[in-house]
Amino acid sequence: MMLSMIILGLRQPGNDIDVYLSPLIEDLTKLWDEGVLVFDEFWNETFHLHVVPFCTINEFPAYGNLSSYSVKGHRTCPICEEDTSYIELKHGRKIVFTRHRRFLKPHHPYRRLKKAFNGSQEHETVPILLTGDEVF
């Protein structure tokens, strides 16, 4: 099953997204708890099928609303966490995230480019992913 949903409007629903997702949550809860009776043609029998959502694909603001993850501020990268690299611009107080080239392969030509980026080469490696216990 695949569900696509676009919420139109001038502003994102923010914390009110639960109004849009309520029917989906009810269906998923029922499919997880009770399951649904399905006929298996190969075995010629009926069984209870239980489902669980595997993943969602959404833009960053929706990611924050759905998972309660902070998508604003200095530590917004879900991969880098505390090691998120940023610069706060002097005029406008905008936050710019840097060192994204460290996710490229070690000898990628973009790692050596200075002019196109912040005037320096990138020698950092990919941060070590958190373990399940650390995430918990």
mmCIF file with all atom_site columns, C-alpha atoms in Angstrom:
data_model
loop_
_atom_site.group_PDB
_atom_site.id
_atom_site.type_symbol
_atom_site.label_atom_id
_atom_site.label_alt_id
_atom_site.label_comp_id
_atom_site.label_asym_id
_atom_site.label_entity_id
_atom_site.label_seq_id
_atom_site.pdbx_PDB_ins_code
_atom_site.Cartn_x
_atom_site.Cartn_y
_atom_site.Cartn_z
_atom_site.occupancy
_atom_site.B_iso_or_equiv
_atom_site.pdbx_formal_charge
_atom_site.auth_seq_id
_atom_site.auth_comp_id
_atom_site.auth_asym_id
_atom_site.auth_atom_id
_atom_site.pdbx_PDB_model_num
ATOM 1   C CA . MET A 1 1   ? 0.000  0.000   0.000  1.00 0.00 ? 1   MET A CA 1
ATOM 2   C CA . MET A 1 2   ? 1.231  3.464   -0.784 1.00 0.00 ? 2   MET A CA 1
ATOM 3   C CA . LEU A 1 3   ? -0.353 6.667   0.427  1.00 0.00 ? 3   LEU A CA 1
ATOM 4   C CA . SER A 1 4   ? 0.469  9.984   -1.157 1.00 0.00 ? 4   SER A CA 1
ATOM 5   C CA . MET A 1 5   ? -0.852 13.145  0.386  1.00 0.00 ? 5   MET A CA 1
ATOM 6   C CA . ILE A 1 6   ? -0.265 16.772  -0.418 1.00 0.00 ? 6   ILE A CA 1
ATOM 7   C CA . ILE A 1 7   ? -1.720 19.339  1.932  1.00 0.00 ? 7   ILE A CA 1
ATOM 8   C CA . LEU A 1 8   ? -2.373 22.533  0.011  1.00 0.00 ? 8   LEU A CA 1
ATOM 9   C CA . GLY A 1 9   ? -2.561 25.991  1.457  1.00 0.00 ? 9   GLY A CA 1
ATOM 10  C CA . LEU A 1 10  ? -0.613 29.121  2.180  1.00 0.00 ? 10  LEU A CA 1
ATOM 11  C CA . ARG A 1 11  ? 0.812  27.722  5.410  1.00 0.00 ? 11  ARG A CA 1
ATOM 12  C CA . GLN A 1 12  ? 1.802  24.279  6.595  1.00 0.00 ? 12  GLN A CA 1
ATOM 13  C CA . PRO A 1 13  ? -0.597 22.703  9.100  1.00 0.00 ? 13  PRO A CA 1
ATOM 14  C CA . GLY A 1 14  ? 2.128  22.481  11.774 1.00 0.00 ? 14  GLY A CA 1
ATOM 15  C CA . ASN A 1 15  ? 0.933  20.660  14.879 1.00 0.00 ? 15  ASN A CA 1
ATOM 16  C CA . ASP A 1 16  ? -2.577 20.437  13.393 1.00 0.00 ? 16  ASP A CA 1
ATOM 17  C CA . ILE A 1 17  ? -1.342 17.801  10.947 1.00 0.00 ? 17  ILE A CA 1
ATOM 18  C CA . ASP A 1 18  ? -3.022 15.198  13.182 1.00 0.00 ? 18  ASP A CA 1
ATOM 19  C CA . VAL A 1 19  ? -6.366 16.290  11.691 1.00 0.00 ? 19  VAL A CA 1
ATOM 20  C CA . TYR A 1 20  ? -5.172 15.130  8.267  1.00 0.00 ? 20  TYR A CA 1
ATOM 21  C CA . LEU A 1 21  ? -3.477 11.996  9.543  1.00 0.00 ? 21  LEU A CA 1
ATOM 22  C CA . SER A 1 22  ? -6.196 10.828  11.937 1.00 0.00 ? 22  SER A CA 1
ATOM 23  C CA . PRO A 1 23  ? -7.943 8.456   9.459  1.00 0.00 ? 23  PRO A CA 1
ATOM 24  C CA . LEU A 1 24  ? -4.596 6.974   8.434  1.00 0.00 ? 24  LEU A CA 1
ATOM 25  C CA . ILE A 1 25  ? -3.543 6.443   12.071 1.00 0.00 ? 25  ILE A CA 1
ATOM 26  C CA . GLU A 1 26  ? -6.862 4.712   12.834 1.00 0.00 ? 26  GLU A CA 1
ATOM 27  C CA . ASP A 1 27  ? -6.439 2.351   9.866  1.00 0.00 ? 27  ASP A CA 1
ATOM 28  C CA . LEU A 1 28  ? -2.815 1.565   10.715 1.00 0.00 ? 28  LEU A CA 1
ATOM 29  C CA . THR A 1 29  ? -3.685 0.920   14.367 1.00 0.00 ? 29  THR A CA 1
ATOM 30  C CA . LYS A 1 30  ? -6.418 -1.510  13.328 1.00 0.00 ? 30  LYS A CA 1
ATOM 31  C CA . LEU A 1 31  ? -4.093 -3.257  10.850 1.00 0.00 ? 31  LEU A CA 1
ATOM 32  C CA . TRP A 1 32  ? -1.410 -3.561  13.532 1.00 0.00 ? 32  TRP A CA 1
ATOM 33  C CA . ASP A 1 33  ? -3.657 -4.720  16.410 1.00 0.00 ? 33  ASP A CA 1
ATOM 34  C CA . GLU A 1 34  ? -6.361 -6.798  14.722 1.00 0.00 ? 34  GLU A CA 1
ATOM 35  C CA . GLY A 1 35  ? -5.019 -7.361  11.240 1.00 0.00 ? 35  GLY A CA 1
ATOM 36  C CA . VAL A 1 36  ? -7.216 -8.046  8.266  1.00 0.00 ? 36  VAL A CA 1
ATOM 37  C CA . LEU A 1 37  ? -8.434 -11.374 6.958  1.00 0.00 ? 37  LEU A CA 1
ATOM 38  C CA . VAL A 1 38  ? -6.679 -12.184 3.659  1.00 0.00 ? 38  VAL A CA 1
ATOM 39  C CA . PHE A 1 39  ? -6.970 -15.158 1.329  1.00 0.00 ? 39  PHE A CA 1
ATOM 40  C CA . ASP A 1 40  ? -3.707 -16.792 0.225  1.00 0.00 ? 40  ASP A CA 1
ATOM 41  C CA . GLU A 1 41  ? -4.239 -18.261 -3.253 1.00 0.00 ? 41  GLU A CA 1
ATOM 42  C CA . PHE A 1 42  ? -1.074 -20.368 -3.170 1.00 0.00 ? 42  PHE A CA 1
ATOM 43  C CA . TRP A 1 43  ? -1.855 -22.159 0.117  1.00 0.00 ? 43  TRP A CA 1
ATOM 44  C CA . ASN A 1 44  ? -5.621 -21.932 -0.463 1.00 0.00 ? 44  ASN A CA 1
ATOM 45  C CA . GLU A 1 45  ? -6.229 -20.637 3.066  1.00 0.00 ? 45  GLU A CA 1
ATOM 46  C CA . THR A 1 46  ? -7.170 -17.476 4.928  1.00 0.00 ? 46  THR A CA 1
ATOM 47  C CA . PHE A 1 47  ? -4.945 -15.736 7.480  1.00 0.00 ? 47  PHE A CA 1
ATOM 48  C CA . HIS A 1 48  ? -4.720 -12.529 9.493  1.00 0.00 ? 48  HIS A CA 1
ATOM 49  C CA . LEU A 1 49  ? -2.374 -10.045 7.871  1.00 0.00 ? 49  LEU A CA 1
ATOM 50  C CA . HIS A 1 50  ? -0.806 -7.453  10.196 1.00 0.00 ? 50  HIS A CA 1
ATOM 51  C CA . VAL A 1 51  ? 0.998  -4.402  8.864  1.00 0.00 ? 51  VAL A CA 1
ATOM 52  C CA . VAL A 1 52  ? 3.369  -1.740  10.127 1.00 0.00 ? 52  VAL A CA 1
ATOM 53  C CA . PRO A 1 53  ? 4.531  1.417   8.331  1.00 0.00 ? 53  PRO A CA 1
ATOM 54  C CA . PHE A 1 54  ? 8.106  0.931   7.214  1.00 0.00 ? 54  PHE A CA 1
ATOM 55  C CA . CYS A 1 55  ? 9.077  4.471   6.303  1.00 0.00 ? 55  CYS A CA 1
ATOM 56  C CA . THR A 1 56  ? 7.785  7.858   5.294  1.00 0.00 ? 56  THR A CA 1
ATOM 57  C CA . ILE A 1 57  ? 9.158  10.280  2.742  1.00 0.00 ? 57  ILE A CA 1
ATOM 58  C CA . ASN A 1 58  ? 8.498  13.933  3.388  1.00 0.00 ? 58  ASN A CA 1
ATOM 59  C CA . GLU A 1 59  ? 10.173 17.309  3.343  1.00 0.00 ? 59  GLU A CA 1
ATOM 60  C CA . PHE A 1 60  ? 12.034 18.614  6.388  1.00 0.00 ? 60  PHE A CA 1
ATOM 61  C CA . PRO A 1 61  ? 9.227  20.665  8.034  1.00 0.00 ? 61  PRO A CA 1
ATOM 62  C CA . ALA A 1 62  ? 6.825  17.718  7.789  1.00 0.00 ? 62  ALA A CA 1
ATOM 63  C CA . TYR A 1 63  ? 9.563  15.451  9.132  1.00 0.00 ? 63  TYR A CA 1
ATOM 64  C CA . GLY A 1 64  ? 9.741  17.652  12.213 1.00 0.00 ? 64  GLY A CA 1
ATOM 65  C CA . ASN A 1 65  ? 5.975  17.623  12.712 1.00 0.00 ? 65  ASN A CA 1
ATOM 66  C CA . LEU A 1 66  ? 5.567  13.879  12.212 1.00 0.00 ? 66  LEU A CA 1
ATOM 67  C CA . SER A 1 67  ? 8.492  12.750  14.341 1.00 0.00 ? 67  SER A CA 1
ATOM 68  C CA . SER A 1 68  ? 8.646  15.628  16.855 1.00 0.00 ? 68  SER A CA 1
ATOM 69  C CA . TYR A 1 69  ? 12.238 16.226  15.782 1.00 0.00 ? 69  TYR A CA 1
ATOM 70  C CA . SER A 1 70  ? 13.604 19.771  15.948 1.00 0.00 ? 70  SER A CA 1
ATOM 71  C CA . VAL A 1 71  ? 14.122 21.047  12.398 1.00 0.00 ? 71  VAL A CA 1
ATOM 72  C CA . LYS A 1 72  ? 15.068 24.568  13.456 1.00 0.00 ? 72  LYS A CA 1
ATOM 73  C CA . GLY A 1 73  ? 18.149 25.828  15.220 1.00 0.00 ? 73  GLY A CA 1
ATOM 74  C CA . HIS A 1 74  ? 21.752 24.731  15.370 1.00 0.00 ? 74  HIS A CA 1
ATOM 75  C CA . ARG A 1 75  ? 21.409 20.945  15.764 1.00 0.00 ? 75  ARG A CA 1
ATOM 76  C CA . THR A 1 76  ? 18.876 20.055  13.105 1.00 0.00 ? 76  THR A CA 1
ATOM 77  C CA . CYS A 1 77  ? 20.741 17.366  11.182 1.00 0.00 ? 77  CYS A CA 1
ATOM 78  C CA . PRO A 1 78  ? 19.322 13.968  12.210 1.00 0.00 ? 78  PRO A CA 1
ATOM 79  C CA . ILE A 1 79  ? 22.563 12.260  11.113 1.00 0.00 ? 79  ILE A CA 1
ATOM 80  C CA . CYS A 1 80  ? 25.149 14.605  12.642 1.00 0.00 ? 80  CYS A CA 1
ATOM 81  C CA . GLU A 1 81  ? 23.202 15.425  15.830 1.00 0.00 ? 81  GLU A CA 1
ATOM 82  C CA . GLU A 1 82  ? 25.687 17.147  18.206 1.00 0.00 ? 82  GLU A CA 1
ATOM 83  C CA . ASP A 1 83  ? 28.335 17.269  15.466 1.00 0.00 ? 83  ASP A CA 1
ATOM 84  C CA . THR A 1 84  ? 26.196 19.447  13.162 1.00 0.00 ? 84  THR A CA 1
ATOM 85  C CA . SER A 1 85  ? 28.379 22.124  11.616 1.00 0.00 ? 85  SER A CA 1
ATOM 86  C CA . TYR A 1 86  ? 26.851 25.559  11.058 1.00 0.00 ? 86  TYR A CA 1
ATOM 87  C CA . ILE A 1 87  ? 27.629 29.233  10.671 1.00 0.00 ? 87  ILE A CA 1
ATOM 88  C CA . GLU A 1 88  ? 25.288 31.982  11.802 1.00 0.00 ? 88  GLU A CA 1
ATOM 89  C CA . LEU A 1 89  ? 25.387 34.815  9.274  1.00 0.00 ? 89  LEU A CA 1
ATOM 90  C CA . LYS A 1 90  ? 26.139 38.271  10.652 1.00 0.00 ? 90  LYS A CA 1
ATOM 91  C CA . HIS A 1 91  ? 23.400 40.142  8.801  1.00 0.00 ? 91  HIS A CA 1
ATOM 92  C CA . GLY A 1 92  ? 20.011 38.507  9.153  1.00 0.00 ? 92  GLY A CA 1
ATOM 93  C CA . ARG A 1 93  ? 20.973 35.902  11.757 1.00 0.00 ? 93  ARG A CA 1
ATOM 94  C CA . LYS A 1 94  ? 20.336 33.061  9.334  1.00 0.00 ? 94  LYS A CA 1
ATOM 95  C CA . ILE A 1 95  ? 21.909 29.684  10.004 1.00 0.00 ? 95  ILE A CA 1
ATOM 96  C CA . VAL A 1 96  ? 23.914 28.080  7.204  1.00 0.00 ? 96  VAL A CA 1
ATOM 97  C CA . PHE A 1 97  ? 24.901 24.432  7.495  1.00 0.00 ? 97  PHE A CA 1
ATOM 98  C CA . THR A 1 98  ? 28.399 23.600  6.337  1.00 0.00 ? 98  THR A CA 1
ATOM 99  C CA . ARG A 1 99  ? 30.689 20.594  5.886  1.00 0.00 ? 99  ARG A CA 1
ATOM 100 C CA . HIS A 1 100 ? 28.116 18.674  3.838  1.00 0.00 ? 100 HIS A CA 1
ATOM 101 C CA . ARG A 1 101 ? 30.917 17.571  1.485  1.00 0.00 ? 101 ARG A CA 1
ATOM 102 C CA . ARG A 1 102 ? 32.161 15.132  4.143  1.00 0.00 ? 102 ARG A CA 1
ATOM 103 C CA . PHE A 1 103 ? 29.394 12.754  3.013  1.00 0.00 ? 103 PHE A CA 1
ATOM 104 C CA . LEU A 1 104 ? 31.035 12.434  -0.414 1.00 0.00 ? 104 LEU A CA 1
ATOM 105 C CA . LYS A 1 105 ? 33.527 9.681   -1.211 1.00 0.00 ? 105 LYS A CA 1
ATOM 106 C CA . PRO A 1 106 ? 37.028 10.418  0.204  1.00 0.00 ? 106 PRO A CA 1
ATOM 107 C CA . HIS A 1 107 ? 38.588 11.338  -3.166 1.00 0.00 ? 107 HIS A CA 1
ATOM 108 C CA . HIS A 1 108 ? 35.591 13.102  -4.720 1.00 0.00 ? 108 HIS A CA 1
ATOM 109 C CA . PRO A 1 109 ? 36.692 16.210  -6.685 1.00 0.00 ? 109 PRO A CA 1
ATOM 110 C CA . TYR A 1 110 ? 34.214 18.468  -4.851 1.00 0.00 ? 110 TYR A CA 1
ATOM 111 C CA . ARG A 1 111 ? 36.104 17.880  -1.597 1.00 0.00 ? 111 ARG A CA 1
ATOM 112 C CA . ARG A 1 112 ? 39.066 19.832  -3.022 1.00 0.00 ? 112 ARG A CA 1
ATOM 113 C CA . LEU A 1 113 ? 37.025 22.780  -4.379 1.00 0.00 ? 113 LEU A CA 1
ATOM 114 C CA . LYS A 1 114 ? 37.610 25.938  -2.366 1.00 0.00 ? 114 LYS A CA 1
ATOM 115 C CA . LYS A 1 115 ? 36.063 28.757  -4.395 1.00 0.00 ? 115 LYS A CA 1
ATOM 116 C CA . ALA A 1 116 ? 32.677 27.107  -4.899 1.00 0.00 ? 116 ALA A CA 1
ATOM 117 C CA . PHE A 1 117 ? 32.216 26.523  -1.178 1.00 0.00 ? 117 PHE A CA 1
ATOM 118 C CA . ASN A 1 118 ? 33.534 28.271  1.935  1.00 0.00 ? 118 ASN A CA 1
ATOM 119 C CA . GLY A 1 119 ? 37.164 28.775  0.877  1.00 0.00 ? 119 GLY A CA 1
ATOM 120 C CA . SER A 1 120 ? 38.458 25.529  2.341  1.00 0.00 ? 120 SER A CA 1
ATOM 121 C CA . GLN A 1 121 ? 38.868 21.909  1.362  1.00 0.00 ? 121 GLN A CA 1
ATOM 122 C CA . GLU A 1 122 ? 36.895 19.200  3.141  1.00 0.00 ? 122 GLU A CA 1
ATOM 123 C CA . HIS A 1 123 ? 38.959 16.551  4.943  1.00 0.00 ? 123 HIS A CA 1
ATOM 124 C CA . GLU A 1 124 ? 36.393 15.416  7.537  1.00 0.00 ? 124 GLU A CA 1
ATOM 125 C CA . THR A 1 125 ? 34.896 11.929  7.449  1.00 0.00 ? 125 THR A CA 1
ATOM 126 C CA . VAL A 1 126 ? 31.271 10.909  7.830  1.00 0.00 ? 126 VAL A CA 1
ATOM 127 C CA . PRO A 1 127 ? 30.129 11.026  11.479 1.00 0.00 ? 127 PRO A CA 1
ATOM 128 C CA . ILE A 1 128 ? 29.636 7.698   13.235 1.00 0.00 ? 128 ILE A CA 1
ATOM 129 C CA . LEU A 1 129 ? 25.949 6.759   13.369 1.00 0.00 ? 129 LEU A CA 1
ATOM 130 C CA . LEU A 1 130 ? 24.276 6.516   16.758 1.00 0.00 ? 130 LEU A CA 1
ATOM 131 C CA . THR A 1 131 ? 23.480 3.081   18.141 1.00 0.00 ? 131 THR A CA 1
ATOM 132 C CA . GLY A 1 132 ? 19.933 2.107   19.044 1.00 0.00 ? 132 GLY A CA 1
ATOM 133 C CA . ASP A 1 133 ? 20.692 2.584   22.742 1.00 0.00 ? 133 ASP A CA 1
ATOM 134 C CA . GLU A 1 134 ? 22.091 6.076   22.112 1.00 0.00 ? 134 GLU A CA 1
ATOM 135 C CA . VAL A 1 135 ? 18.979 7.025   20.126 1.00 0.00 ? 135 VAL A CA 1
ATOM 136 C CA . PHE A 1 136 ? 16.714 5.674   22.874 1.00 0.00 ? 136 PHE A CA 1
#
